[in-house]
Coordinates of C-alpha atoms in Angstrom, one line a residue:
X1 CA 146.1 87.4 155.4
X2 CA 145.0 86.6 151.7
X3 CA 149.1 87.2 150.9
X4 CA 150.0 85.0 153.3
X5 CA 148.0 82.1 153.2
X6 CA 148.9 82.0 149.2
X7 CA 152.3 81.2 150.5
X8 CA 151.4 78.6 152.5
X9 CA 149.8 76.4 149.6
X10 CA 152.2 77.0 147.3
X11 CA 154.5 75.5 149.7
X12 CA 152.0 72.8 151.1
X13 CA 151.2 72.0 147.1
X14 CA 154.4 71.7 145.6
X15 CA 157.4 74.6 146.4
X16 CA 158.9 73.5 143.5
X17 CA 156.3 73.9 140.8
X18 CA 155.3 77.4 142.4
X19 CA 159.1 78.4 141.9
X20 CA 158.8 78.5 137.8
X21 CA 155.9 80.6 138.0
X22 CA 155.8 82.9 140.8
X23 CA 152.5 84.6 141.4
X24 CA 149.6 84.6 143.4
X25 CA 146.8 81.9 142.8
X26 CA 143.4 83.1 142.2
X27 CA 141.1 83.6 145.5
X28 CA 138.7 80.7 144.5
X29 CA 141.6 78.6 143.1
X30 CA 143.4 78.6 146.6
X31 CA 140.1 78.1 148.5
X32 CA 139.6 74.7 146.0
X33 CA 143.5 73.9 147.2
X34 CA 143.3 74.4 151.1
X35 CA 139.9 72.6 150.9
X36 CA 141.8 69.4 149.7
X37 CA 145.0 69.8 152.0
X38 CA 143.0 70.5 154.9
X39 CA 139.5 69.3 154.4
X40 CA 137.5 71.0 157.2
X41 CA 137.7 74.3 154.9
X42 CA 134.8 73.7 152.8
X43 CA 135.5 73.8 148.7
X44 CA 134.7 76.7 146.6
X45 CA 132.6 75.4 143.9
X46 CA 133.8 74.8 140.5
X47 CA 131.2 77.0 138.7
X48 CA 132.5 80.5 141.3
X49 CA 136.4 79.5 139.1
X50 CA 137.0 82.7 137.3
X51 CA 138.8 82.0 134.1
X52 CA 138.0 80.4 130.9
X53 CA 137.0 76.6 130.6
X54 CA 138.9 74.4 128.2
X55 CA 137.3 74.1 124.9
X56 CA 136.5 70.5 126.2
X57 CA 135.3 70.3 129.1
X58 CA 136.5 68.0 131.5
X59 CA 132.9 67.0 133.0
X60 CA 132.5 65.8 129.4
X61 CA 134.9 63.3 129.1
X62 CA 134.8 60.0 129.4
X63 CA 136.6 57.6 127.4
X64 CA 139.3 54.8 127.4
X65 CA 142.6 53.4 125.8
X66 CA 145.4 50.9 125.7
X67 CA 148.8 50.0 125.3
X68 CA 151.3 46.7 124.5
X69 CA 153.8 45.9 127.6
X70 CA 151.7 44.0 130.5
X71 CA 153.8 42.0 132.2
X72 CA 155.7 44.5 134.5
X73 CA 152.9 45.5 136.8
X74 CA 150.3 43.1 138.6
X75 CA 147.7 43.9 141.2
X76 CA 144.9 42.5 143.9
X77 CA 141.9 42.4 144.1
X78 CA 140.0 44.1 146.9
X79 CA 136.8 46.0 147.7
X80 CA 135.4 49.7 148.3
X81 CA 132.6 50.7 149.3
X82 CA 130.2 53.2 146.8
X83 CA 130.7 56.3 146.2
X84 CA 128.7 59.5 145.8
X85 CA 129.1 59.8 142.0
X86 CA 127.9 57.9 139.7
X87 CA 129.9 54.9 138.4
X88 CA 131.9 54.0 141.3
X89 CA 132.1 50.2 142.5
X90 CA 134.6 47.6 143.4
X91 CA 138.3 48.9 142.6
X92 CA 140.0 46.2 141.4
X93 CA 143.4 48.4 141.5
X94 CA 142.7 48.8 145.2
X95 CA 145.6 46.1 146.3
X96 CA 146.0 49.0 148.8
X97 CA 143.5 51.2 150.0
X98 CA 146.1 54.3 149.7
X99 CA 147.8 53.4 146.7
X100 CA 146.7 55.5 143.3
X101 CA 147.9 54.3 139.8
X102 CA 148.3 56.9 137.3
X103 CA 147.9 56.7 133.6
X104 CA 148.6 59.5 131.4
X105 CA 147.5 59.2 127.8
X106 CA 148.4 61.4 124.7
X107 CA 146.5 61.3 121.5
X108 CA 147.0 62.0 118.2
X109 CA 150.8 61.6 117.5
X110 CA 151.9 62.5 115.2
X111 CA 149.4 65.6 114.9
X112 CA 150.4 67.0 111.0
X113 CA 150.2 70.4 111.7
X114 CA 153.6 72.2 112.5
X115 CA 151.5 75.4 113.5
X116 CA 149.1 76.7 115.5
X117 CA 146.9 80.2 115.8
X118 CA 150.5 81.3 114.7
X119 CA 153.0 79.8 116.9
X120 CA 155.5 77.6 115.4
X121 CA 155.4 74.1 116.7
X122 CA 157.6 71.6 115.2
X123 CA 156.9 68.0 116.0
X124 CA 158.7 67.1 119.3
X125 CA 157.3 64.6 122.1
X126 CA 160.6 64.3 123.7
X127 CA 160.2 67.2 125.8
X128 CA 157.0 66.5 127.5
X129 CA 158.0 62.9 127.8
X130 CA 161.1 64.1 129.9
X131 CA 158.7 66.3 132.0
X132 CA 156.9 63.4 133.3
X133 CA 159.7 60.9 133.9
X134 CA 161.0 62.9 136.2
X135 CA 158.4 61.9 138.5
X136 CA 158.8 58.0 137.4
X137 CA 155.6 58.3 134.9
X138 CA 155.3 56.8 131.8
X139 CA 153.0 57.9 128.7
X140 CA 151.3 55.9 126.5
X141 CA 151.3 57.9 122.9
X142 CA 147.9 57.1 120.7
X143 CA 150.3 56.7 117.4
X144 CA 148.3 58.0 113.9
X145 CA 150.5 54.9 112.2
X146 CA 150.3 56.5 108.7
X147 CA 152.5 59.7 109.7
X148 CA 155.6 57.7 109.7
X149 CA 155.9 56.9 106.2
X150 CA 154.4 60.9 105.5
X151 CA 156.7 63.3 104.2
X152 CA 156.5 65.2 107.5
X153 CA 158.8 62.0 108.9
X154 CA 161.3 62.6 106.0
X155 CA 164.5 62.7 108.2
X156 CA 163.0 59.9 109.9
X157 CA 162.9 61.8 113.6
X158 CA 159.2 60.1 114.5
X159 CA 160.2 56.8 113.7
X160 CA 163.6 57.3 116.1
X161 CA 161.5 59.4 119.1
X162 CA 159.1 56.3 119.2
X163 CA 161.7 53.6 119.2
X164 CA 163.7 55.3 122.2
X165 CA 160.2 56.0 123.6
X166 CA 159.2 52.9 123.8
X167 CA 162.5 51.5 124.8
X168 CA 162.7 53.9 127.8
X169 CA 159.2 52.1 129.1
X170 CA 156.7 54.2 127.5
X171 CA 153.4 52.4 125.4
X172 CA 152.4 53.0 121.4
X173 CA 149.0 52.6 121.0
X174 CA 147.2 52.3 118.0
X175 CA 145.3 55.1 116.9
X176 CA 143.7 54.4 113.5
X177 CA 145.4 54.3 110.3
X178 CA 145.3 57.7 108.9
X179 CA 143.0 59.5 111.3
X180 CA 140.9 60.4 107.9
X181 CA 137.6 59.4 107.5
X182 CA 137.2 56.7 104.5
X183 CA 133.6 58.4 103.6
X184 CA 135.1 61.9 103.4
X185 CA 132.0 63.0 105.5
X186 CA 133.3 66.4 106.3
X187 CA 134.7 65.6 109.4
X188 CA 138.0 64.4 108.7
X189 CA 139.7 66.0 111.1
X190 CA 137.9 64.1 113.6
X191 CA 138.8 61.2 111.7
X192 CA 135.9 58.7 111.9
X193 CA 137.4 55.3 110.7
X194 CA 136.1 52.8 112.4
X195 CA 132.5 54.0 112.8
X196 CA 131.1 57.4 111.1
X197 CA 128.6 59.3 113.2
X198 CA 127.8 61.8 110.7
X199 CA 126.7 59.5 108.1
X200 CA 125.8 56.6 110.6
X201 CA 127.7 54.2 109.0
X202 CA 128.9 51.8 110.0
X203 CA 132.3 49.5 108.5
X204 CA 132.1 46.0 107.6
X205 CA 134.7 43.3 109.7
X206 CA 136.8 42.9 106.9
X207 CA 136.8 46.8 106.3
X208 CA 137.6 47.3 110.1
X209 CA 140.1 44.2 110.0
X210 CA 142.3 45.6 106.8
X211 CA 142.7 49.2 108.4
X212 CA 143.9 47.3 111.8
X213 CA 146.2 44.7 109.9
X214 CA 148.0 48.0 108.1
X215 CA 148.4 49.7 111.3
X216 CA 149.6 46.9 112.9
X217 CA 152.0 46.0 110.1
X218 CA 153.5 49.3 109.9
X219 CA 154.5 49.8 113.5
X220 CA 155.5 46.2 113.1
X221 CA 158.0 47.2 110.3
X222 CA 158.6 51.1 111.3
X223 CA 159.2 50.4 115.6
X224 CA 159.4 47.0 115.8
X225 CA 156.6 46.5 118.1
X226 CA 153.0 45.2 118.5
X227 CA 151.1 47.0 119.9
X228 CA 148.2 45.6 122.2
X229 CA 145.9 48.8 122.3
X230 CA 143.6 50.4 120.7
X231 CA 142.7 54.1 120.7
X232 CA 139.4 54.9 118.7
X233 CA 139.7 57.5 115.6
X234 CA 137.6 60.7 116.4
X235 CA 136.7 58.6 119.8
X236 CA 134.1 56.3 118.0
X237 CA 133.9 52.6 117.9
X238 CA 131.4 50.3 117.2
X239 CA 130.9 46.5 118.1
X240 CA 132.4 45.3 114.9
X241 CA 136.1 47.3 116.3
X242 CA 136.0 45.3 119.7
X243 CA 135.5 41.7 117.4
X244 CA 138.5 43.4 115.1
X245 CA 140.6 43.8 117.6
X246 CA 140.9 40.6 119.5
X247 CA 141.1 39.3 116.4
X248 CA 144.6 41.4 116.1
X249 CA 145.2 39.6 120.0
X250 CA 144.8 43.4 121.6
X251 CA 143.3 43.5 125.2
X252 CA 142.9 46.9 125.6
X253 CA 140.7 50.0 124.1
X254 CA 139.9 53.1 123.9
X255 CA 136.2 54.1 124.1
X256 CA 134.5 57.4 125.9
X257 CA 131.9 56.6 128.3
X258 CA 128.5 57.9 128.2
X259 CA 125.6 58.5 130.4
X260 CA 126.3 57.1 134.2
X261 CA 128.4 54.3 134.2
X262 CA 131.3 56.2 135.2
X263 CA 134.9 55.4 134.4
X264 CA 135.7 52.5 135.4
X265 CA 137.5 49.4 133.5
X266 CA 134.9 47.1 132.2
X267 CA 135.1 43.8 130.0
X268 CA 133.2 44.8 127.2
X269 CA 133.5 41.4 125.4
X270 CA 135.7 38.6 126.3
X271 CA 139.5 39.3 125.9
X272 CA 138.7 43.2 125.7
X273 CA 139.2 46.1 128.7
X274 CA 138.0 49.6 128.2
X275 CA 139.7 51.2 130.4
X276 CA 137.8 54.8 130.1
X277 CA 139.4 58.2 130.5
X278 CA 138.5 60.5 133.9
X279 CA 139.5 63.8 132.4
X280 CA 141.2 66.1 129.5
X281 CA 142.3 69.7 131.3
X282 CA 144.6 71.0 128.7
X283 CA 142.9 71.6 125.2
X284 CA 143.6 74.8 123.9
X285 CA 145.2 75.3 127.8
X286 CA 146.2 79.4 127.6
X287 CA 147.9 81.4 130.2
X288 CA 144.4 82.9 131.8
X289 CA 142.9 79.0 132.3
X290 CA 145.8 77.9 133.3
X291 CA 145.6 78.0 137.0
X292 CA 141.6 76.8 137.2
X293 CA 142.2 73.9 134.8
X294 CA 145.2 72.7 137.8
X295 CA 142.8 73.3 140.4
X296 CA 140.0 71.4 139.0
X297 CA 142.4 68.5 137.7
X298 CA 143.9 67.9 141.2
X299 CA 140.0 68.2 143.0
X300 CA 139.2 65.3 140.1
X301 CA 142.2 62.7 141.2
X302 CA 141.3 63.6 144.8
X303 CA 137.2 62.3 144.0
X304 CA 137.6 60.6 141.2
X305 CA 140.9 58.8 141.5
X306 CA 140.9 57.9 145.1
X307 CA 137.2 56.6 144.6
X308 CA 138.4 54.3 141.5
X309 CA 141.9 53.3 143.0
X310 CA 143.1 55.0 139.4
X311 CA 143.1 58.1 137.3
X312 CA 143.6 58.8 133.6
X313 CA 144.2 61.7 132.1
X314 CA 144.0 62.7 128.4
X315 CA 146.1 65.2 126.9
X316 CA 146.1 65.7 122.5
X317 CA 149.1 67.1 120.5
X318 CA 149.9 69.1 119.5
X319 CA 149.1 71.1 122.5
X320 CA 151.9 68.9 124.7
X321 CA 154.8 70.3 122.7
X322 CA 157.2 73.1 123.5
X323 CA 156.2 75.4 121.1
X324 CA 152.9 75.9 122.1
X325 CA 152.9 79.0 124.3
X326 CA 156.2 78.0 125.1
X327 CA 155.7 74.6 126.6
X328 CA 152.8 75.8 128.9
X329 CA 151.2 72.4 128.8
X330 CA 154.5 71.0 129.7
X331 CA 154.5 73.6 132.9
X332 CA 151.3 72.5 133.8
X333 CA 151.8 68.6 133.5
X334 CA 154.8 69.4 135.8
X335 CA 153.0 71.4 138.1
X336 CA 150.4 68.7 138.1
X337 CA 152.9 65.9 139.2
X338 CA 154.6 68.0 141.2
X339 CA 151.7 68.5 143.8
X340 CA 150.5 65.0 143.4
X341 CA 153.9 63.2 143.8
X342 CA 154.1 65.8 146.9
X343 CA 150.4 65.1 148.3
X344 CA 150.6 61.3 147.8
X345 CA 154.2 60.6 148.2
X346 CA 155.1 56.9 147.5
X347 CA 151.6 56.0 147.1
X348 CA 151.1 57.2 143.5
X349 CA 152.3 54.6 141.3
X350 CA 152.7 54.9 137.7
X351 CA 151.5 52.7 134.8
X352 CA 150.7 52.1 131.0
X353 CA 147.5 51.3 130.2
X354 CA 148.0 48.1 128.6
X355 CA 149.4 47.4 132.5
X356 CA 146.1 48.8 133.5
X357 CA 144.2 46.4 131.3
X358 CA 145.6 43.5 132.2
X359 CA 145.7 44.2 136.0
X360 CA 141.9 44.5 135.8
X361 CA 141.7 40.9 133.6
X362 CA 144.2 39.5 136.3
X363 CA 141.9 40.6 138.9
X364 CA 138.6 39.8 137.3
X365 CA 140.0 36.5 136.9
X366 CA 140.5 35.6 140.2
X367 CA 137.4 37.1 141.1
X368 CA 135.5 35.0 138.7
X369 CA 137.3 32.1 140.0
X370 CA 136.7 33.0 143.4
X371 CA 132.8 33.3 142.6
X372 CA 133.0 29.6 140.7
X373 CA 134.2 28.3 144.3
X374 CA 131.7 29.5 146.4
X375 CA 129.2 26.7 147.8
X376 CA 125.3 27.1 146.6
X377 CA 124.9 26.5 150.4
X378 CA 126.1 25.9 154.1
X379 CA 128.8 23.6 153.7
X380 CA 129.8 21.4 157.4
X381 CA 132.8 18.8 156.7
X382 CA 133.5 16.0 158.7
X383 CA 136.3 16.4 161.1
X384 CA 139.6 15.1 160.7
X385 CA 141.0 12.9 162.3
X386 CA 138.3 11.1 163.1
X387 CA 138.3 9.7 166.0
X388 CA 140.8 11.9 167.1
X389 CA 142.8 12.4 170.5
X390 CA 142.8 15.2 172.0
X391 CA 142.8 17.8 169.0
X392 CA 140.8 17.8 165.7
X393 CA 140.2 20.2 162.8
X394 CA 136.8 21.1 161.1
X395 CA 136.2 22.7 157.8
X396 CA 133.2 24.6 156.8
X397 CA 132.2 26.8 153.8
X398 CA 129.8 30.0 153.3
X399 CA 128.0 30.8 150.5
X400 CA 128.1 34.6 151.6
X401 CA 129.1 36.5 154.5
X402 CA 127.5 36.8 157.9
X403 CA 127.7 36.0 161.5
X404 CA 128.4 32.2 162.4
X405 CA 128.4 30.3 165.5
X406 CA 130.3 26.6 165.5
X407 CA 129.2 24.3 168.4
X408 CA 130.0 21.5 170.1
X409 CA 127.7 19.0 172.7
X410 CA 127.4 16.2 174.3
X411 CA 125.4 13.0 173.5
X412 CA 123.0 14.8 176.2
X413 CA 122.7 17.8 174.0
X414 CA 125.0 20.3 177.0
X415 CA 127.0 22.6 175.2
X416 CA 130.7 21.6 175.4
X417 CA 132.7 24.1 173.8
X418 CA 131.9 27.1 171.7
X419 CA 134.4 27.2 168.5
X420 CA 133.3 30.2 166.2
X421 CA 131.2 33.4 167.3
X422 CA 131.3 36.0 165.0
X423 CA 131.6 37.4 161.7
X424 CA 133.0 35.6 158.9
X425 CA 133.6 35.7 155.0
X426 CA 131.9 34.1 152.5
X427 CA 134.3 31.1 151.4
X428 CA 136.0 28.3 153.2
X429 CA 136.9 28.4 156.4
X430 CA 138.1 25.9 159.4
X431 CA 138.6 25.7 163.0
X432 CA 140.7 23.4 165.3
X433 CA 138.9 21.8 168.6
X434 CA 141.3 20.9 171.6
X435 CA 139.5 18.5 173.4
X436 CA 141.7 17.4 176.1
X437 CA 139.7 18.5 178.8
X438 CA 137.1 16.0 177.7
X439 CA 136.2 12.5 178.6
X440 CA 135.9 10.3 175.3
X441 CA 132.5 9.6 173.7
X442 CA 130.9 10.5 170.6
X443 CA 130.0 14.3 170.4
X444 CA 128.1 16.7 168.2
X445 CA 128.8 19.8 166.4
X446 CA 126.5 22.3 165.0
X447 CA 127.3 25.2 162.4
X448 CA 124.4 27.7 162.5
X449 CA 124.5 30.5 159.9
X450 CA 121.4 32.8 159.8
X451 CA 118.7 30.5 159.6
X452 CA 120.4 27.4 158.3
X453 CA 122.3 24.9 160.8
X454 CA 124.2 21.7 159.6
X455 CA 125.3 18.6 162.3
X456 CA 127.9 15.9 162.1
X457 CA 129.1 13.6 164.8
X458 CA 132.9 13.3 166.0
X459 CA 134.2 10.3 168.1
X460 CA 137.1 11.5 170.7
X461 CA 139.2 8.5 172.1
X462 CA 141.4 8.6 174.9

């Protein structure tokens, strides 16, 4: 039974990323997988997942980033309701209910090291970006600037993979300068440049603004871009950074999320989106995690993802090129699309995370000027035409939602003619009265909302 109803989910998740690496899934990993393709199975719980957890866990992540070319994606706004974890709200990227954008991020390119735990791993991106555009995804690389005038980009082969990169629709983001902490704290490798936790200190503006301006000007002058991200050094920012960089006209960042407020994009000053990361599955990603880190990164987009209307996922080189383990994060990332792309179908879209930004501004826009339009109270308009023979439209406006009634009497105070009964948004509204089958006369009509009511007169002439 066990045998066969492995067979069955590989083929439900994704036949083709099953035919790479034929072997049976691990009991609990399978139960998590049926429990998501056919929800009345209950879930096996995350913490019964034999196997070793990535080095990072993925319950510890939170963060955000950013990238330059906006103005190929655009979105709605709409509304959800809350969710069990904590964070959720209204989904901005919810222009349909069913539609999930997908960002993938990769940090720290170029990472210097050409080794690691002794497997060879020369720099190459191009491989895992060819994985994923397959499936019509895009990534957006957080670029250590710096490495392209480092001897390790001698022949030049960073500076050309990023220009066709980015020509083929793909996003550089700016991550720091050097990736090197300026205090020599004893972290570097974390590279603290913007704000150092270990010593508390933090940089001045014009520190903060110098680093940025080199950064920009050497992608400027390397790639022949501008980027309009920002992807935080050693995953630290301060308030100063946010100033800094719309100062530099970028819209997006990168920032982790602490606490309960969840991963969602938020303004965190005007001009700036953090758009936070959901999830890293794939540091230090070996052979004997491999198949619970897929399980509990496809359970994530299901709650997470459907919940926000989006999902991004953070991946680090150099554990995305081929020669670590032999491309096995490149097996998984295509194992991972594969069963999404198969599960979802046409409804996962795929976007940059500058897109992502700027959606969210687009949409918080239009909700703000949505907001600015709503009357501080019930609003009844006079009718028009007036007098008016035999038809005659009325306008009214809510200043929130609720049930409304819109009705119309005689001089005597009989009711006439009942317009509106129901439910209705907050906003403008109107409604259109045929009054042919009455006599002319001057009439009245009442809007009644809750508690409050507001009368005009109309004058129908025959």
């Amino acid at each position: 039974m066990y045998h066969l109803l492995s067979r069955i989910t590989r083929t439900a998740l994704s036949e083709a990323a099953f035919t790479r690496r034929v072997r049976l899934l691990p009991l609990p990993v399978l139960l998590i997988a049926l429990s998501y393709l056919f929800p009345a199975i209950p879930a096996a719980s995350a913490s019964t997942l034999s196997g070793t957890v990535s080095t990072q866990s993925a319950s510890t992540l939170s963060g955000t980033v950013s990238t330059q070319s906006a103005s190929t994606t655009s979105g709605n706004t709409s509304t959800r309701n809350d969710t069990a974890y904590p964070g959720s709200g209204t989904s901005n990227f919810r222009s349909d209910p069913d539609t999930l954008w997908f960002l993938i991020r990769v940090d720290d390119i170029y990472f210097r090291s050409e080794s690691y735990q002794g497997m060879l791993m020369p720099h190459n991106f191009t491989d895992f970006q060819s994985a994923v555009e397959q499936f019509g995804a895009r990534v957006t690389w957080g670029v250590i600037p710096h490495r392209l005038i480092e001897p390790l980009n001698a022949t030049g082969h960073m500076t050309r993979d990023l220009r066709e990169s980015a020509a083929r629709g793909h996003e550089v983001s700016v991550h720091g300068y050097t990736h090197i902490c300026p205090l020599n704290c004893g972290e570097s490798p974390w590279g603290h440049e913007m704000f150092c936790p270990t010593l508390n200190h933090h940089f001045t503006f014009e520190e903060q603004s110098a680093l940025i301006g080199k950064s920009m000007k050497l992608l400027r002058d390397s790639l022949d871009i501008v980027p309009t991200s920002f992807i935080a050094p050693g995953h630290h920012l301060d308030d100063t950074t946010n100033e800094v960089l719309v100062d530099f006209d970028m819209f997006a960042v990168s920032n982790f999320r602490h606490g309960t407020d969840g991963s969602y994009p938020e303004k965190v000053i005007p001009g700036l989106v953090d758009v936070p990361v959901h999830g890293e599955f794939t540091w230090a990603l070996t052979p004997a995690n491999y198949d619970t880190e897929l399980a509990l990164a496809i359970a994530d987009v299901k709650e997470r993802g459907e919940a926000d209307g989006y999902y991004n996922l953070m991946l680090h080189d150099p554990f995305t090129r081929p020669g670590y383990y032999d491309g096995l994060v490149i097996d998984w990332m295509t194992d991972l699309l594969d069963t999404l792309t198969t599960y979802y179908g046409d409804r996962i879209r795929f976007i940059t995370l500058s897109e992502a930004a700027e959606m969210f501004r687009e949409t918080e826009v239009a909700a703000e000027d949505y907001l600015a339009d709503l009357p501080d109270g019930l609003v009844l308009d006079q009718n028009y035409p007036n007098p008016f023979n035999p038809v005659t439209t009325i306008g009214y406006a809510l200043p929130e939602p609720g049930r409304v009634t819109i009705t119309v009497y005689s001089a005597l105070g009989q009711e006439v003619a009942r317009l509106v009964d129901g439910y209705a948004d907050a906003g403008r509204h109107e409604v259109h009265f045929d009054a042919s089958h009455l006599s002319s006369g001057v009439y009245i009509y009442r809007l009644q909302a809750g508690n409050t009511s507001a009368d005009r007169k109309l004058l129908l002439v025959k």
